Short mmCIF file of C-alpha atoms in Angstrom, two decimals:
data_model
loop_
_atom_site.label_atom_id
_atom_site.label_comp_id
_atom_site.label_asym_id
_atom_site.label_seq_id
_atom_site.Cartn_x
_atom_site.Cartn_y
_atom_site.Cartn_z
CA MET A 1 0.00 0.00 0.00
CA SER A 2 1.48 3.33 -1.02
CA LYS A 3 1.68 6.13 1.50
CA LEU A 4 -0.63 9.11 1.35
CA ARG A 5 1.22 12.24 0.30
CA ILE A 6 0.28 15.22 2.43
CA SER A 7 1.54 18.73 3.06
CA LEU A 8 2.06 20.07 6.58
CA SER A 9 2.57 23.63 7.76
CA CYS A 10 3.08 24.90 11.29
CA GLY A 11 5.55 26.80 13.40
CA ASN A 12 8.86 25.04 14.01
CA TYR A 13 8.41 24.99 17.78
CA ASP A 14 10.28 22.64 20.09
CA ARG A 15 6.99 20.73 20.45
CA THR A 16 6.65 20.28 16.66
CA GLN A 17 10.32 19.96 15.69
CA ALA A 18 10.19 16.16 15.64
CA LEU A 19 7.63 16.31 12.83
CA PHE A 20 10.14 18.22 10.73
CA ASP A 21 13.22 16.13 11.54
CA GLY A 22 11.46 12.77 11.18
CA ARG A 23 11.47 11.59 14.79
CA ALA A 24 7.67 11.81 14.89
CA PRO A 25 6.44 10.46 11.54
CA ILE A 26 2.78 10.49 10.60
CA GLU A 27 1.72 6.87 10.13
CA GLY A 28 0.72 6.01 6.59
CA CYS A 29 1.91 9.33 5.18
CA GLU A 30 4.71 10.82 3.14
CA VAL A 31 4.94 14.35 4.48
CA THR A 32 6.14 17.56 2.87
CA ALA A 33 6.61 19.82 5.89
CA VAL A 34 6.86 23.59 5.53
CA PRO A 35 7.72 25.65 8.64
CA LEU A 36 5.85 28.95 8.60
CA GLU A 37 5.09 31.80 10.95
CA PRO A 38 1.52 31.35 12.22
CA GLU A 39 0.13 34.49 10.54
CA GLU A 40 1.30 33.30 7.13
CA ALA A 41 0.02 29.77 7.72
CA PHE A 42 -3.40 31.13 8.76
CA HIS A 43 -3.66 33.38 5.73
CA ARG A 44 -2.71 30.67 3.28
CA ALA A 45 -4.90 28.06 4.96
CA PHE A 46 -8.10 30.06 5.40
CA ARG A 47 -7.87 32.09 2.19
CA TYR A 48 -6.48 29.49 -0.21
CA HIS A 49 -6.66 26.14 1.67
CA GLU A 50 -3.11 25.39 0.57
CA PHE A 51 -2.09 22.80 3.18
CA ASP A 52 -3.51 19.40 4.07
CA VAL A 53 -2.47 19.68 7.73
CA THR A 54 -1.89 23.13 9.16
CA GLU A 55 -1.66 25.26 12.27
CA ILE A 56 -4.94 27.15 12.58
CA SER A 57 -6.23 30.03 14.68
CA MET A 58 -8.66 28.95 17.36
CA SER A 59 -10.77 32.05 16.74
CA SER A 60 -10.97 31.58 12.96
CA HIS A 61 -11.74 27.88 13.34
CA MET A 62 -14.52 28.60 15.83
CA MET A 63 -15.94 31.32 13.58
CA THR A 64 -16.06 29.12 10.50
CA THR A 65 -17.38 26.16 12.49
CA ALA A 66 -20.25 28.30 13.80
CA ARG A 67 -21.03 29.39 10.22
CA GLY A 68 -20.77 25.85 8.86
CA ASP A 69 -18.20 26.71 6.19
CA ASN A 70 -14.99 25.43 7.81
CA GLU A 71 -12.64 23.75 5.35
CA TYR A 72 -10.64 22.13 8.16
CA VAL A 73 -11.48 19.86 11.06
CA ALA A 74 -9.17 20.01 14.07
CA ILE A 75 -7.39 17.53 16.27
CA PRO A 76 -6.92 18.47 19.96
CA ALA A 77 -3.20 19.19 19.64
CA PHE A 78 -2.80 22.71 20.99
CA ILE A 79 0.57 23.77 19.67
CA SER A 80 0.37 27.41 20.76
CA ARG A 81 -0.74 28.55 24.21
CA VAL A 82 0.11 31.86 25.89
CA PHE A 83 -1.07 33.68 28.99
CA ARG A 84 -2.26 37.07 27.77
CA GLN A 85 -2.10 39.45 30.71
CA SER A 86 1.29 40.31 29.20
CA GLY A 87 -0.37 41.43 25.94
CA ILE A 88 -1.88 44.69 27.20
CA TYR A 89 0.28 47.75 26.49
CA VAL A 90 -0.62 51.28 27.60
CA ARG A 91 0.57 54.83 27.73
CA THR A 92 1.93 55.21 31.24
CA ASP A 93 1.17 58.96 31.23
CA ARG A 94 -2.63 58.53 30.96
CA GLY A 95 -3.46 57.42 34.49
CA ILE A 96 -3.97 53.81 33.39
CA ASN A 97 -2.89 51.88 36.45
CA THR A 98 -5.54 49.17 36.64
CA PRO A 99 -7.64 47.32 34.06
CA GLN A 100 -10.65 49.39 35.11
CA ASP A 101 -8.79 52.52 33.95
CA LEU A 102 -9.15 51.28 30.36
CA ARG A 103 -12.79 52.37 30.33
CA GLY A 104 -13.26 55.21 27.85
CA LYS A 105 -9.74 54.84 26.46
CA THR A 106 -8.76 54.32 22.82
CA ILE A 107 -7.08 50.96 22.36
CA GLY A 108 -5.51 49.60 19.17
CA VAL A 109 -5.94 46.07 17.79
CA PRO A 110 -4.37 44.52 14.68
CA GLU A 111 -7.62 42.58 14.20
CA TYR A 112 -10.62 42.49 16.48
CA GLN A 113 -11.14 38.77 15.93
CA ILE A 114 -7.66 37.34 16.62
CA THR A 115 -7.52 34.69 19.33
CA ALA A 116 -5.25 36.65 21.67
CA ASN A 117 -7.65 39.59 21.69
CA VAL A 118 -10.70 37.40 22.29
CA TRP A 119 -8.94 36.08 25.39
CA ILE A 120 -7.85 39.53 26.57
CA ARG A 121 -11.31 41.05 26.18
CA GLY A 122 -12.87 38.06 27.93
CA ILE A 123 -10.41 38.27 30.81
CA LEU A 124 -10.97 42.03 31.15
CA GLU A 125 -14.72 41.45 31.44
CA ASP A 126 -14.69 38.32 33.63
CA GLU A 127 -11.92 39.39 35.96
CA TYR A 128 -12.29 43.18 36.10
CA GLY A 129 -15.77 44.05 34.84
CA VAL A 130 -14.47 45.96 31.79
CA LYS A 131 -16.76 45.19 28.85
CA PRO A 132 -15.75 45.54 25.18
CA ARG A 133 -18.29 48.35 24.75
CA ASP A 134 -16.51 50.32 27.52
CA ILE A 135 -13.48 50.84 25.25
CA LYS A 136 -12.98 52.74 21.99
CA TRP A 137 -11.25 50.38 19.56
CA VAL A 138 -9.10 51.26 16.56
CA ARG A 139 -7.79 48.71 14.09
CA GLY A 140 -4.77 48.63 11.81
CA GLY A 141 -1.33 47.19 11.21
CA ILE A 142 1.04 47.00 14.16
CA GLU A 143 4.18 47.76 12.14
CA GLU A 144 2.90 47.83 8.57
CA PRO A 145 -0.06 50.02 7.55
CA GLY A 146 -3.27 48.86 5.97
CA ARG A 147 -4.19 45.72 7.92
CA GLY A 148 -7.84 44.74 8.24
CA GLU A 149 -9.76 41.68 9.42
CA ARG A 150 -8.79 38.31 7.98
CA ALA A 151 -12.48 37.51 7.53
CA PRO A 152 -15.57 39.74 7.62
CA ILE A 153 -17.09 40.31 11.05
CA GLU A 154 -20.38 41.86 12.16
CA LEU A 155 -20.23 43.40 15.63
CA ASP A 156 -22.89 44.75 17.94
CA PRO A 157 -23.56 48.44 17.15
CA GLU A 158 -22.48 49.23 20.72
CA ILE A 159 -18.91 48.27 19.83
CA ASP A 160 -16.95 51.34 18.74
CA LEU A 161 -14.39 50.04 16.22
CA LYS A 162 -12.75 52.29 13.63
CA GLN A 163 -10.01 51.72 11.06
CA ILE A 164 -6.91 53.88 11.40
CA PRO A 165 -5.62 55.76 8.32
CA ASP A 166 -3.95 53.51 5.75
CA ASP A 167 -0.61 55.31 6.14
CA ARG A 168 -0.40 54.86 9.93
CA THR A 169 0.59 52.01 12.26
CA LEU A 170 -0.56 51.22 15.77
CA SER A 171 2.99 51.20 17.10
CA ASP A 172 3.63 54.72 15.81
CA MET A 173 0.32 55.96 17.17
CA LEU A 174 1.03 54.45 20.59
CA ALA A 175 4.50 56.00 20.60
CA SER A 176 3.14 59.44 19.71
CA GLY A 177 0.28 59.22 22.21
CA GLU A 178 -2.49 59.26 19.59
CA ILE A 179 -3.93 56.12 21.18
CA ASP A 180 -3.96 55.13 24.83
CA GLY A 181 -3.03 51.49 24.50
CA TYR A 182 -2.74 48.37 22.38
CA ILE A 183 -3.65 44.71 22.85
CA GLY A 184 -2.37 41.86 20.74
CA ALA A 185 -0.25 38.76 20.40
CA ARG A 186 2.95 40.63 19.47
CA ALA A 187 4.68 43.37 21.41
CA PRO A 188 4.68 46.66 19.47
CA SER A 189 8.11 47.83 18.39
CA CYS A 190 7.73 51.10 20.31
CA PHE A 191 7.64 49.04 23.53
CA LEU A 192 10.61 46.91 22.48
CA ARG A 193 12.60 50.06 21.68
CA GLY A 194 11.88 51.49 25.10
CA VAL A 195 9.91 54.52 23.87
CA PRO A 196 9.09 56.76 26.88
CA ASN A 197 5.64 56.38 28.45
CA VAL A 198 4.89 53.02 26.80
CA GLY A 199 4.67 49.99 29.09
CA ARG A 200 2.70 46.91 30.03
CA LEU A 201 -0.49 47.43 32.01
CA PHE A 202 0.70 44.86 34.55
CA GLY A 203 4.29 46.13 34.39
CA ASP A 204 7.01 43.76 35.52
CA ASN A 205 4.44 41.86 37.60
CA TYR A 206 2.65 40.37 34.61
CA ILE A 207 4.03 36.88 35.32
CA GLU A 208 2.56 36.96 38.83
CA ALA A 209 -0.75 38.17 37.39
CA GLU A 210 -0.75 35.26 34.95
CA LYS A 211 0.15 32.71 37.65
CA ASP A 212 -2.61 34.05 39.88
CA TYR A 213 -5.07 33.79 36.99
CA TYR A 214 -4.09 30.14 36.46
CA ARG A 215 -4.40 29.30 40.16
CA ARG A 216 -7.92 30.69 40.26
CA THR A 217 -9.24 29.52 36.89
CA GLY A 218 -7.13 26.53 35.82
CA ILE A 219 -6.98 28.11 32.34
CA PHE A 220 -3.83 28.12 30.21
CA PRO A 221 -5.20 29.96 27.14
CA ILE A 222 -5.15 28.08 23.84
CA MET A 223 -4.16 30.10 20.78
CA HIS A 224 -3.68 27.65 17.92
CA MET A 225 -4.61 24.09 17.15
CA VAL A 226 -4.00 21.74 14.23
CA GLY A 227 -6.45 21.44 11.36
CA ILE A 228 -6.77 18.77 8.66
CA ARG A 229 -8.48 19.41 5.34
CA LYS A 230 -12.02 18.03 5.70
CA SER A 231 -12.13 16.70 2.16
CA LEU A 232 -8.99 14.66 2.85
CA VAL A 233 -10.44 13.24 6.08
CA LYS A 234 -13.57 12.18 4.22
CA GLU A 235 -11.43 10.19 1.80
CA ASN A 236 -9.04 8.92 4.51
CA PRO A 237 -10.92 8.60 7.82
CA TRP A 238 -7.85 7.09 9.50
CA LEU A 239 -5.84 10.29 9.01
CA PRO A 240 -6.83 12.36 12.10
CA VAL A 241 -5.62 9.69 14.52
CA SER A 242 -2.34 9.26 12.64
CA VAL A 243 -1.70 13.02 12.66
CA TYR A 244 -2.70 13.37 16.30
CA LYS A 245 -0.40 10.54 17.42
CA ALA A 246 2.52 12.22 15.66
CA PHE A 247 1.88 15.55 17.41
CA ILE A 248 1.57 13.78 20.78
CA LYS A 249 4.93 12.09 20.21
CA ALA A 250 6.58 15.34 19.13
CA LYS A 251 5.39 17.10 22.29
CA ALA A 252 6.58 14.22 24.48
CA LEU A 253 10.04 14.37 22.94
CA ALA A 254 10.25 18.13 23.50
CA THR A 255 9.15 17.86 27.13
CA HIS A 256 11.67 15.10 27.79
CA GLU A 257 14.46 17.23 26.36
CA LEU A 258 13.53 20.16 28.63
CA ASN A 259 14.34 17.95 31.63
CA GLU A 260 17.83 17.04 30.39
CA ILE A 261 20.29 18.88 32.64
CA CYS A 262 23.41 17.19 31.20
CA HIS A 263 23.09 19.19 27.99
CA LEU A 264 20.50 21.94 27.84
CA ALA A 265 18.09 21.73 24.90
CA VAL A 266 17.08 25.39 25.21
CA THR A 267 19.39 28.39 25.36
CA LEU A 268 18.46 29.31 28.92
CA PRO A 269 20.81 28.59 31.85
CA TRP A 270 18.13 27.53 34.37
CA MET A 271 15.73 25.77 32.03
CA VAL A 272 15.29 22.73 34.30
CA HIS A 273 14.55 25.04 37.24
CA HIS A 274 11.88 26.83 35.17
CA LEU A 275 10.44 23.45 34.18
CA ASN A 276 10.19 22.33 37.81
CA ASP A 277 8.58 25.62 38.87
CA THR A 278 6.03 25.25 36.09
CA ARG A 279 5.19 21.69 37.09
CA ALA A 280 4.81 22.76 40.73
CA LEU A 281 2.15 25.26 39.66
CA MET A 282 0.47 23.54 36.72
CA GLY A 283 1.12 19.82 37.18
CA GLU A 284 3.20 17.22 35.39
CA ASP A 285 1.44 17.70 32.06
CA PHE A 286 1.40 21.48 32.03
CA TRP A 287 0.73 21.70 28.27
CA PRO A 288 -2.09 19.17 27.86
CA PHE A 289 -3.50 17.90 24.60
CA GLY A 290 -6.91 16.26 24.30
CA LEU A 291 -10.45 17.55 24.72
CA GLU A 292 -11.30 16.55 28.28
CA ALA A 293 -8.15 18.05 29.80
CA ASN A 294 -9.00 21.30 27.99
CA ARG A 295 -12.79 21.31 28.05
CA HIS A 296 -13.12 24.17 30.56
CA THR A 297 -10.62 26.28 28.61
CA ILE A 298 -12.36 25.67 25.27
CA GLU A 299 -15.83 26.27 26.72
CA THR A 300 -14.64 29.54 28.23
CA PHE A 301 -13.23 30.67 24.90
CA ALA A 302 -16.41 29.60 23.08
CA ARG A 303 -18.43 31.74 25.48
CA TYR A 304 -16.14 34.74 24.95
CA HIS A 305 -16.30 34.27 21.18
CA PHE A 306 -20.10 34.19 21.19
CA GLU A 307 -20.51 37.04 23.68
CA GLN A 308 -18.16 39.22 21.63
CA GLY A 309 -20.26 38.69 18.50
CA LEU A 310 -17.66 36.70 16.56
CA SER A 311 -19.67 33.48 16.31
CA LYS A 312 -23.39 33.46 15.61
CA ARG A 313 -23.99 30.70 18.14
CA GLN A 314 -22.01 29.22 21.00
CA VAL A 315 -20.00 26.33 19.58
CA LYS A 316 -19.74 23.09 21.55
CA PRO A 317 -16.13 21.90 21.94
CA GLU A 318 -16.82 18.56 20.24
CA GLU A 319 -17.85 20.36 17.04
CA LEU A 320 -14.31 21.60 16.48
CA PHE A 321 -12.63 18.19 16.27
CA ALA A 322 -12.52 14.99 14.28
CA ALA A 323 -14.50 12.48 16.36
CA SER A 324 -11.89 9.74 15.96
CA ALA A 325 -9.18 11.92 17.52
CA LEU A 326 -11.34 12.35 20.63
CA ASP A 327 -11.41 8.58 21.20
CA LEU A 328 -7.65 8.10 21.10
CA SER A 329 -7.50 7.08 24.77
CA LYS A 330 -9.60 4.02 23.91
CA ILE A 331 -7.22 2.77 21.21
#
């Protein structure tokens, strides 16, 4: 039996590296693997459906699933997760000292719908009572002008969202004080350059804020998952389990290497110490795959997504995934 030829695209993270170097092969497949930055992979996947297996945005996948026009079905391999209290940047000369001080302020977003911003808005409302309608939103490119939404969105009329001029960027506007803050997955260059009066809302204490959030909620926010072209799954129903098993193996190899103190796998001097601290807070499997271990996190995101007007109905977690990949524990 000849192997199925498939294309794969995702970030070359430590937890996916074994898929690129062959240590975690996909059973029954001959794989052409292309490492890409997530934004490029998302654009090429959702606009042109270029890849058979690809890293996908949780927000975009939930949006298309709710509409019933998703070209991909996911497996519960969550290859990007980030706490997002660190993703809120503000002018430090505007009296913004707490999340509640964001009310009435003008805050920039690269896209309203991106996963990181869904999480941040949800956290602001759940944890601090700051609703999306309490903020004036402006949208545009962080470093390059002219960015808009990846897919059309229809928001509640109460949401004040405006596009910035096509020749401006959010980073420049934050640096000049034309906007009061910015939220997003990437740090704006004005912050990285140390521009005066630009800082994180939670300052140097953002890690403690994120740890406290985890202790209270048990949520380690999911950003990206892995999608498989639905048409390919229909023709090859065995494929989701094969792909999922490969991603599980790749993550296991990466986690094992983090614990190797003889020769450090990551260019950080106290990596094993960081690993042990993380396990003390979050448990042995601090980056879990699978639906049940992540059900509360996915349900919380689905609620945020619906409440923020990005999905027309609240999606059930099971709808996002290939059913066979959810029964892997029984194999």
